[in-house]
mmCIF file of C-alpha atoms in Angstrom:
data_model
loop_
_atom_site.group_PDB
_atom_site.id
_atom_site.type_symbol
_atom_site.label_atom_id
_atom_site.label_comp_id
_atom_site.label_asym_id
_atom_site.label_seq_id
_atom_site.Cartn_x
_atom_site.Cartn_y
_atom_site.Cartn_z
ATOM 1 C CA MET A 137 72.364 107.532 99.975
ATOM 2 C CA ASN A 138 73.844 104.050 99.863
ATOM 3 C CA GLU A 139 74.832 101.879 102.810
ATOM 4 C CA ARG A 140 76.964 98.773 102.641
ATOM 5 C CA PRO A 141 78.860 96.604 105.102
ATOM 6 C CA VAL A 142 82.634 96.663 104.760
ATOM 7 C CA ARG A 143 85.604 94.678 106.090
ATOM 8 C CA PHE A 144 89.078 96.147 106.213
ATOM 9 C CA GLY A 145 92.380 96.094 108.049
ATOM 10 C CA PRO A 146 94.765 93.159 108.406
ATOM 11 C CA ALA A 147 93.035 89.952 107.300
ATOM 12 C CA LYS A 148 89.849 92.019 106.862
ATOM 13 C CA GLY A 149 89.326 91.750 110.590
ATOM 14 C CA LEU A 150 87.572 95.089 111.159
ATOM 15 C CA SER A 151 83.860 95.435 110.450
ATOM 16 C CA GLY A 152 81.833 98.534 109.662
ATOM 17 C CA VAL A 153 79.071 100.152 107.652
ATOM 18 C CA LEU A 154 79.840 102.812 105.037
ATOM 19 C CA THR A 155 77.097 105.365 104.424
ATOM 20 C CA ALA A 156 77.839 107.054 101.110
ATOM 21 C CA PRO A 157 76.202 110.139 99.558
ATOM 22 C CA ALA A 158 74.142 109.266 96.510
ATOM 23 C CA GLY A 159 75.767 111.986 94.410
ATOM 24 C CA GLY A 160 79.396 111.476 95.411
ATOM 25 C CA ALA A 161 81.441 113.020 98.191
ATOM 26 C CA ALA A 162 81.246 116.772 98.766
ATOM 27 C CA GLY A 163 83.820 116.877 101.541
ATOM 28 C CA PRO A 164 85.945 114.757 103.875
ATOM 29 C CA ALA A 165 84.843 111.358 105.150
ATOM 30 C CA VAL A 166 83.639 111.022 108.723
ATOM 31 C CA LEU A 167 84.808 108.236 111.044
ATOM 32 C CA LEU A 168 82.435 107.429 113.908
ATOM 33 C CA LEU A 169 84.503 105.903 116.711
ATOM 34 C CA ASN A 170 83.196 103.491 119.343
ATOM 35 C CA ALA A 171 81.750 105.065 122.477
ATOM 36 C CA GLY A 172 83.385 102.863 125.075
ATOM 37 C CA LEU A 173 82.240 99.260 124.682
ATOM 38 C CA LEU A 174 79.155 100.117 122.626
ATOM 39 C CA HIS A 175 79.238 98.774 119.084
ATOM 40 C CA ARG A 176 79.003 100.885 115.961
ATOM 41 C CA VAL A 177 75.362 101.990 116.238
ATOM 42 C CA GLY A 178 76.360 104.195 119.182
ATOM 43 C CA PRO A 179 74.249 104.997 122.245
ATOM 44 C CA ASN A 180 70.563 104.960 121.367
ATOM 45 C CA ARG A 181 71.543 104.595 117.675
ATOM 46 C CA LEU A 182 73.122 108.055 117.700
ATOM 47 C CA TYR A 183 75.832 107.045 115.218
ATOM 48 C CA VAL A 184 73.313 105.634 112.747
ATOM 49 C CA THR A 185 71.434 108.930 112.736
ATOM 50 C CA LEU A 186 74.626 110.971 112.447
ATOM 51 C CA ALA A 187 75.986 108.877 109.579
ATOM 52 C CA ARG A 188 72.818 109.275 107.535
ATOM 53 C CA ARG A 189 72.392 112.983 108.226
ATOM 54 C CA LEU A 190 76.019 113.690 107.329
ATOM 55 C CA ALA A 191 75.777 111.601 104.155
ATOM 56 C CA ALA A 192 72.763 113.699 103.173
ATOM 57 C CA LEU A 193 75.142 116.698 103.283
ATOM 58 C CA GLY A 194 77.572 114.900 100.967
ATOM 59 C CA LEU A 195 79.959 113.580 103.626
ATOM 60 C CA PRO A 196 80.688 109.823 103.513
ATOM 61 C CA ALA A 197 80.483 108.266 106.973
ATOM 62 C CA LEU A 198 82.088 105.066 108.198
ATOM 63 C CA ARG A 199 80.971 103.696 111.546
ATOM 64 C CA PHE A 200 83.099 100.747 112.479
ATOM 65 C CA ASP A 201 84.048 98.623 115.463
ATOM 66 C CA TYR A 202 87.497 98.466 116.953
ATOM 67 C CA SER A 203 88.961 94.984 117.235
ATOM 68 C CA GLY A 204 87.157 92.832 119.776
ATOM 69 C CA LEU A 205 83.933 94.867 119.600
ATOM 70 C CA GLY A 206 80.780 94.152 117.600
ATOM 71 C CA GLU A 207 81.599 92.007 114.585
ATOM 72 C CA SER A 208 85.294 92.922 114.448
ATOM 73 C CA ASP A 209 87.833 90.201 115.145
ATOM 74 C CA PRO A 210 90.045 90.400 118.254
ATOM 75 C CA ARG A 211 93.655 91.416 117.819
ATOM 76 C CA ARG A 212 96.372 88.821 118.235
ATOM 77 C CA ASP A 213 99.408 91.068 118.618
ATOM 78 C CA GLU A 214 101.108 92.858 121.491
ATOM 79 C CA LEU A 215 99.779 96.387 120.897
ATOM 80 C CA THR A 216 98.295 98.227 123.861
ATOM 81 C CA LEU A 217 94.659 99.275 123.662
ATOM 82 C CA GLU A 218 95.577 102.895 122.873
ATOM 83 C CA GLU A 219 98.064 101.811 120.209
ATOM 84 C CA SER A 220 95.572 99.472 118.577
ATOM 85 C CA MET A 221 92.769 102.051 118.475
ATOM 86 C CA LEU A 222 95.082 104.616 116.882
ATOM 87 C CA ALA A 223 96.328 102.044 114.366
ATOM 88 C CA GLU A 224 92.781 100.970 113.488
ATOM 89 C CA GLY A 225 91.645 104.560 113.003
ATOM 90 C CA ARG A 226 94.486 104.987 110.523
ATOM 91 C CA GLN A 227 93.583 101.704 108.830
ATOM 92 C CA ALA A 228 90.033 102.978 108.397
ATOM 93 C CA MET A 229 91.344 106.101 106.671
ATOM 94 C CA SER A 230 93.686 104.108 104.448
ATOM 95 C CA PHE A 231 90.819 101.804 103.500
ATOM 96 C CA LEU A 232 88.643 104.741 102.444
ATOM 97 C CA GLU A 233 91.551 106.204 100.475
ATOM 98 C CA ALA A 234 92.110 102.917 98.656
ATOM 99 C CA GLU A 235 88.370 102.706 97.902
ATOM 100 C CA GLY A 236 88.471 106.169 96.351
ATOM 101 C CA VAL A 237 86.041 107.553 98.923
ATOM 102 C CA ALA A 238 88.113 110.380 100.430
ATOM 103 C CA GLU A 239 91.602 111.679 101.100
ATOM 104 C CA ALA A 240 90.700 113.837 104.104
ATOM 105 C CA PHE A 241 88.934 112.734 107.271
ATOM 106 C CA VAL A 242 86.976 113.884 110.312
ATOM 107 C CA PRO A 243 86.860 111.524 113.315
ATOM 108 C CA MET A 244 83.894 111.904 115.659
ATOM 109 C CA GLY A 245 82.924 110.188 118.862
ATOM 110 C CA LEU A 246 81.343 110.236 122.297
ATOM 111 C CA CYS A 247 83.216 109.680 125.565
ATOM 112 C CA ALA A 248 86.113 107.310 124.738
ATOM 113 C CA GLY A 249 85.306 107.931 121.075
ATOM 114 C CA ALA A 250 85.862 111.664 121.640
ATOM 115 C CA GLU A 251 89.232 110.977 123.225
ATOM 116 C CA GLN A 252 90.250 108.817 120.266
ATOM 117 C CA ALA A 253 89.000 111.433 117.805
ATOM 118 C CA GLN A 254 91.333 114.018 119.345
ATOM 119 C CA ARG A 255 94.243 111.566 119.482
ATOM 120 C CA LEU A 256 93.748 110.612 115.833
ATOM 121 C CA ALA A 257 93.454 114.255 114.797
ATOM 122 C CA TYR A 258 96.712 114.989 116.605
ATOM 123 C CA ALA A 259 98.565 112.004 115.163
ATOM 124 C CA ASP A 260 97.549 112.027 111.492
ATOM 125 C CA ALA A 261 97.777 114.942 109.057
ATOM 126 C CA ARG A 262 94.974 113.494 106.924
ATOM 127 C CA VAL A 263 92.515 114.663 109.581
ATOM 128 C CA VAL A 264 90.966 118.041 108.736
ATOM 129 C CA GLY A 265 88.515 118.240 111.629
ATOM 130 C CA ALA A 266 87.168 116.427 114.665
ATOM 131 C CA ALA A 267 83.948 116.398 116.673
ATOM 132 C CA CYS A 268 84.267 115.386 120.327
ATOM 133 C CA ILE A 269 81.241 114.785 122.555
ATOM 134 C CA ASP A 270 82.014 114.665 126.287
ATOM 135 C CA GLY A 271 85.725 114.409 125.652
ATOM 136 C CA TYR A 272 88.615 115.733 127.733
ATOM 137 C CA ALA A 273 87.554 118.198 130.436
ATOM 138 C CA TYR A 274 89.313 119.782 133.416
ATOM 139 C CA ARG A 275 87.892 121.442 136.512
ATOM 140 C CA THR A 276 88.400 125.162 137.053
ATOM 141 C CA PRO A 277 87.665 127.578 139.923
ATOM 142 C CA GLY A 278 84.399 128.413 138.176
ATOM 143 C CA TYR A 279 83.489 124.740 138.159
ATOM 144 C CA TYR A 280 83.992 124.443 141.921
ATOM 145 C CA LEU A 281 82.075 127.653 142.686
ATOM 146 C CA ARG A 282 79.064 126.376 140.778
ATOM 147 C CA GLU A 283 79.345 122.940 142.367
ATOM 148 C CA VAL A 284 79.383 124.408 145.880
ATOM 149 C CA ALA A 285 76.469 126.726 145.032
ATOM 150 C CA ARG A 286 74.485 123.778 143.712
ATOM 151 C CA HIS A 287 74.860 121.925 146.996
ATOM 152 C CA VAL A 288 74.186 125.010 149.125
ATOM 153 C CA LEU A 289 70.846 125.417 147.340
ATOM 154 C CA SER A 290 69.984 121.735 147.529
ATOM 155 C CA ALA A 291 67.698 120.563 150.352
ATOM 156 C CA ARG A 292 68.925 117.024 149.775
ATOM 157 C CA SER A 293 72.530 118.074 150.352
ATOM 158 C CA TRP A 294 71.573 119.763 153.648
ATOM 159 C CA ARG A 295 69.746 116.633 154.801
ATOM 160 C CA ARG A 296 72.814 114.557 154.027
ATOM 161 C CA LEU A 297 75.039 117.039 155.865
ATOM 162 C CA LEU A 298 72.871 116.892 159.005
ATOM 163 C CA ALA A 299 72.712 113.110 158.876
ATOM 164 C CA SER A 300 76.455 112.508 158.932
ATOM 165 C CA PRO A 301 79.621 114.490 159.697
ATOM 166 C CA LEU A 302 81.087 113.083 156.473
ATOM 167 C CA ALA A 303 78.075 114.021 154.344
ATOM 168 C CA LEU A 304 79.484 117.328 153.086
ATOM 169 C CA TRP A 305 82.610 115.606 151.815
ATOM 170 C CA LYS A 306 80.462 113.004 150.064
ATOM 171 C CA ALA A 307 78.055 115.627 148.696
ATOM 172 C CA LEU A 308 80.858 117.591 147.102
ATOM 173 C CA GLY A 309 82.202 114.336 145.718
ATOM 174 C CA ARG A 310 85.450 112.488 146.286
ATOM 175 C CA ARG A 311 86.879 113.620 143.004
ATOM 176 C CA PRO A 312 89.780 111.903 141.332
ATOM 177 C CA ALA A 313 92.843 113.969 140.546
ATOM 178 C CA THR A 314 92.725 116.368 137.594
ATOM 179 C CA GLY A 315 93.145 114.336 134.459
ATOM 180 C CA ALA A 316 90.769 111.506 135.381
ATOM 181 C CA ALA A 317 87.027 111.214 134.984
ATOM 182 C CA PRO A 318 84.941 108.775 137.024
ATOM 183 C CA GLY A 319 82.130 106.718 135.583
ATOM 184 C CA ASN A 320 79.735 104.054 136.705
ATOM 185 C CA PRO A 321 78.029 102.320 133.764
ATOM 186 C CA GLY A 322 76.021 99.338 134.882
ATOM 187 C CA GLY A 323 77.371 99.662 138.404
ATOM 188 C CA VAL A 324 80.975 98.973 137.406
ATOM 189 C CA ASP A 325 83.444 101.632 138.531
ATOM 190 C CA PHE A 326 86.021 102.771 136.018
ATOM 191 C CA VAL A 327 88.261 105.780 135.455
ATOM 192 C CA ARG A 328 88.901 107.550 132.177
ATOM 193 C CA GLU A 329 92.552 108.538 132.165
ATOM 194 C CA PHE A 330 93.121 111.967 130.645
ATOM 195 C CA PRO A 331 96.369 113.589 129.552
ATOM 196 C CA SER A 332 97.565 116.490 131.638
ATOM 197 C CA ARG A 333 95.946 119.836 130.926
ATOM 198 C CA GLN A 334 99.155 121.074 129.291
ATOM 199 C CA GLU A 335 99.438 117.992 127.096
ATOM 200 C CA CYS A 336 95.820 118.374 126.006
ATOM 201 C CA LEU A 337 96.458 122.034 125.156
ATOM 202 C CA GLU A 338 99.492 121.103 123.082
ATOM 203 C CA GLN A 339 97.437 118.552 121.156
ATOM 204 C CA LEU A 340 94.691 121.078 120.457
ATOM 205 C CA ARG A 341 97.201 123.717 119.332
ATOM 206 C CA ALA A 342 98.877 121.264 116.943
ATOM 207 C CA ILE A 343 95.526 120.218 115.457
ATOM 208 C CA LEU A 344 94.450 123.828 114.949
ATOM 209 C CA ALA A 345 97.851 124.814 113.526
ATOM 210 C CA ARG A 346 97.216 122.439 110.606
ATOM 211 C CA GLY A 347 94.010 124.322 109.835
ATOM 212 C CA ALA A 348 91.697 121.624 111.184
ATOM 213 C CA GLU A 349 88.236 122.431 112.547
ATOM 214 C CA LEU A 350 87.052 121.352 116.012
ATOM 215 C CA HIS A 351 83.551 120.916 117.360
ATOM 216 C CA LEU A 352 83.360 120.237 121.098
ATOM 217 C CA VAL A 353 80.128 119.262 122.858
ATOM 218 C CA PHE A 354 79.703 118.847 126.616
ATOM 219 C CA THR A 355 76.589 117.603 128.386
ATOM 220 C CA GLY A 356 75.404 118.809 131.756
ATOM 221 C CA GLY A 357 74.080 115.419 132.800
ATOM 222 C CA GLY A 358 76.893 113.319 131.408
ATOM 223 C CA MET A 359 79.873 115.415 132.496
ATOM 224 C CA ALA A 360 78.647 116.931 135.772
ATOM 225 C CA GLU A 361 81.635 115.381 137.549
ATOM 226 C CA LEU A 362 83.985 117.484 135.425
ATOM 227 C CA TYR A 363 82.147 120.144 133.402
ATOM 228 C CA ASN A 364 79.222 122.305 134.504
ATOM 229 C CA HIS A 365 79.056 125.590 132.572
ATOM 230 C CA ARG A 366 79.401 126.930 129.063
ATOM 231 C CA GLY A 367 82.509 129.016 129.682
ATOM 232 C CA GLN A 368 84.562 126.280 131.310
ATOM 233 C CA PHE A 369 86.545 125.344 128.201
ATOM 234 C CA ALA A 370 87.645 128.959 127.706
ATOM 235 C CA ALA A 371 88.592 129.173 131.390
ATOM 236 C CA THR A 372 90.577 125.939 131.083
ATOM 237 C CA PHE A 373 92.430 127.044 127.947
ATOM 238 C CA PRO A 374 92.369 130.856 127.882
ATOM 239 C CA THR A 375 94.807 131.031 124.946
ATOM 240 C CA LEU A 376 92.173 129.272 122.804
ATOM 241 C CA ARG A 377 89.325 131.573 123.848
ATOM 242 C CA GLY A 378 87.384 132.707 120.781
ATOM 243 C CA HIS A 379 89.475 130.646 118.349
ATOM 244 C CA PRO A 380 87.768 130.857 114.926
ATOM 245 C CA ARG A 381 88.129 127.126 114.230
ATOM 246 C CA ILE A 382 86.639 125.936 117.512
ATOM 247 C CA ARG A 383 82.902 125.637 117.967
ATOM 248 C CA LEU A 384 81.670 124.670 121.430
ATOM 249 C CA ASP A 385 78.187 123.659 122.541
ATOM 250 C CA PHE A 386 77.097 123.039 126.123
ATOM 251 C CA MET A 387 73.909 121.016 126.535
ATOM 252 C CA PRO A 388 72.962 121.329 130.229
ATOM 253 C CA LEU A 389 69.902 119.065 130.050
ATOM 254 C CA ALA A 390 71.405 116.183 128.064
ATOM 255 C CA ASP A 391 72.634 112.993 129.681
ATOM 256 C CA HIS A 392 75.762 111.174 128.555
ATOM 257 C CA THR A 393 73.969 108.805 126.154
ATOM 258 C CA PHE A 394 71.279 111.216 124.894
ATOM 259 C CA THR A 395 68.423 109.092 126.171
ATOM 260 C CA LEU A 396 65.755 111.680 125.379
ATOM 261 C CA ARG A 397 64.921 112.015 121.703
ATOM 262 C CA SER A 398 64.820 115.813 122.016
ATOM 263 C CA GLN A 399 68.402 115.913 123.265
ATOM 264 C CA GLN A 400 69.622 113.505 120.590
ATOM 265 C CA ASP A 401 67.934 115.643 117.955
ATOM 266 C CA ALA A 402 69.681 118.688 119.413
ATOM 267 C CA VAL A 403 73.190 117.201 119.307
ATOM 268 C CA VAL A 404 72.656 115.836 115.792
ATOM 269 C CA ALA A 405 71.457 119.262 114.646
ATOM 270 C CA SER A 406 74.500 120.891 116.269
ATOM 271 C CA ILE A 407 76.961 118.595 114.503
ATOM 272 C CA GLU A 408 75.043 118.840 111.234
ATOM 273 C CA ALA A 409 75.156 122.657 111.316
ATOM 274 C CA TRP A 410 78.892 122.628 112.069
ATOM 275 C CA ALA A 411 79.532 120.148 109.264
ATOM 276 C CA ARG A 412 77.515 122.170 106.785
ATOM 277 C CA GLU A 413 79.399 125.350 107.665
ATOM 278 C CA ARG A 414 82.930 124.013 108.160
ATOM 279 C CA LEU A 415 83.276 120.705 106.297
ATOM 280 C CA VAL A 416 81.152 120.645 103.162
ATOM 281 C CA GLY A 417 83.415 121.631 100.289
ATOM 282 C CA LYS A 418 86.585 121.243 102.366
ATOM 283 C CA ALA A 419 89.104 118.966 100.634
ATOM 284 C CA PRO A 420 86.377 117.279 98.568
ATOM 285 C CA ARG A 421 86.995 114.413 96.218
ATOM 286 C CA GLU A 422 84.354 113.815 93.592
ATOM 287 C CA VAL A 423 83.978 110.080 93.124
ATOM 288 C CA GLU A 424 81.262 107.640 92.213
ATOM 289 C CA LEU A 425 80.783 104.933 94.802
ATOM 290 C CA PRO A 426 79.551 101.462 93.854
ATOM 291 C CA ALA A 427 75.777 101.377 94.027
ATOM 292 C CA ALA A 428 74.414 99.205 96.788
ATOM 293 C CA ALA A 429 71.010 98.627 98.254
ATOM 294 C CA ALA A 430 70.403 100.374 101.571
ATOM 295 C CA MET A 431 70.995 97.902 104.351
ATOM 296 C CA ALA A 432 70.111 97.624 107.975
ATOM 297 C CA ALA A 433 73.405 95.987 108.855
ATOM 298 C CA GLU A 434 73.731 97.762 112.171
#
């Protein structure tokens, strides 16, 4: 495979690394979208590994930074953050089209990157698939039953309950309203704002109606505030239960950033298997990319 740094977008302000298959593209190009404020290598270099493994399957992969992150220039217009991320995802696709790399695309991402992958898939017909890791999730009765059972069986929860009359409330968690996910990276509180459950369902239906493929991954450690069992997605969206173009993996032992190598290997293998089955050969464009020495521009 070949890797080269690229600049694109207005005034070439966006920076990324294109990982290209040595023998030309055998399917759509993958866009790896920033996981929150992390730059394009992803958490624990997850995006670097994914880009290279997908390129080995024949899928070009572009991991790039949104404006103001990594080596990308800040924006100087009046677009909101959501508007700018959607615009820059489209600019990435247009850049790859103009370069002759691909005409069909598959956005992927973790956390905020998963949210943007779904939004881009919904907004742009050039998208033929999306992979979302710890993306939108909504609590169900089954979620709450398992959460209560977990605390009932926990000696620590009982100690907290006996220590304070408010301990049970704290043990079960002061959850935000449905449609928001709490987080605490580096001790800084923040809230991920989700669309309503109905709006999310409408987005998923529209994406699937175009024939796009979806791969959804949820982690037990990273999404415990919102998602805690394999069947929760089907319980959330029963009309999508068993849909042939949705693959879902639940990784109960993985944390949100795949700190353990074994868990990172597992999620990479999951996405690689899905890509091999559902993406290779889908809307391919056979092109020869300019040769370039492999680079460590990460």
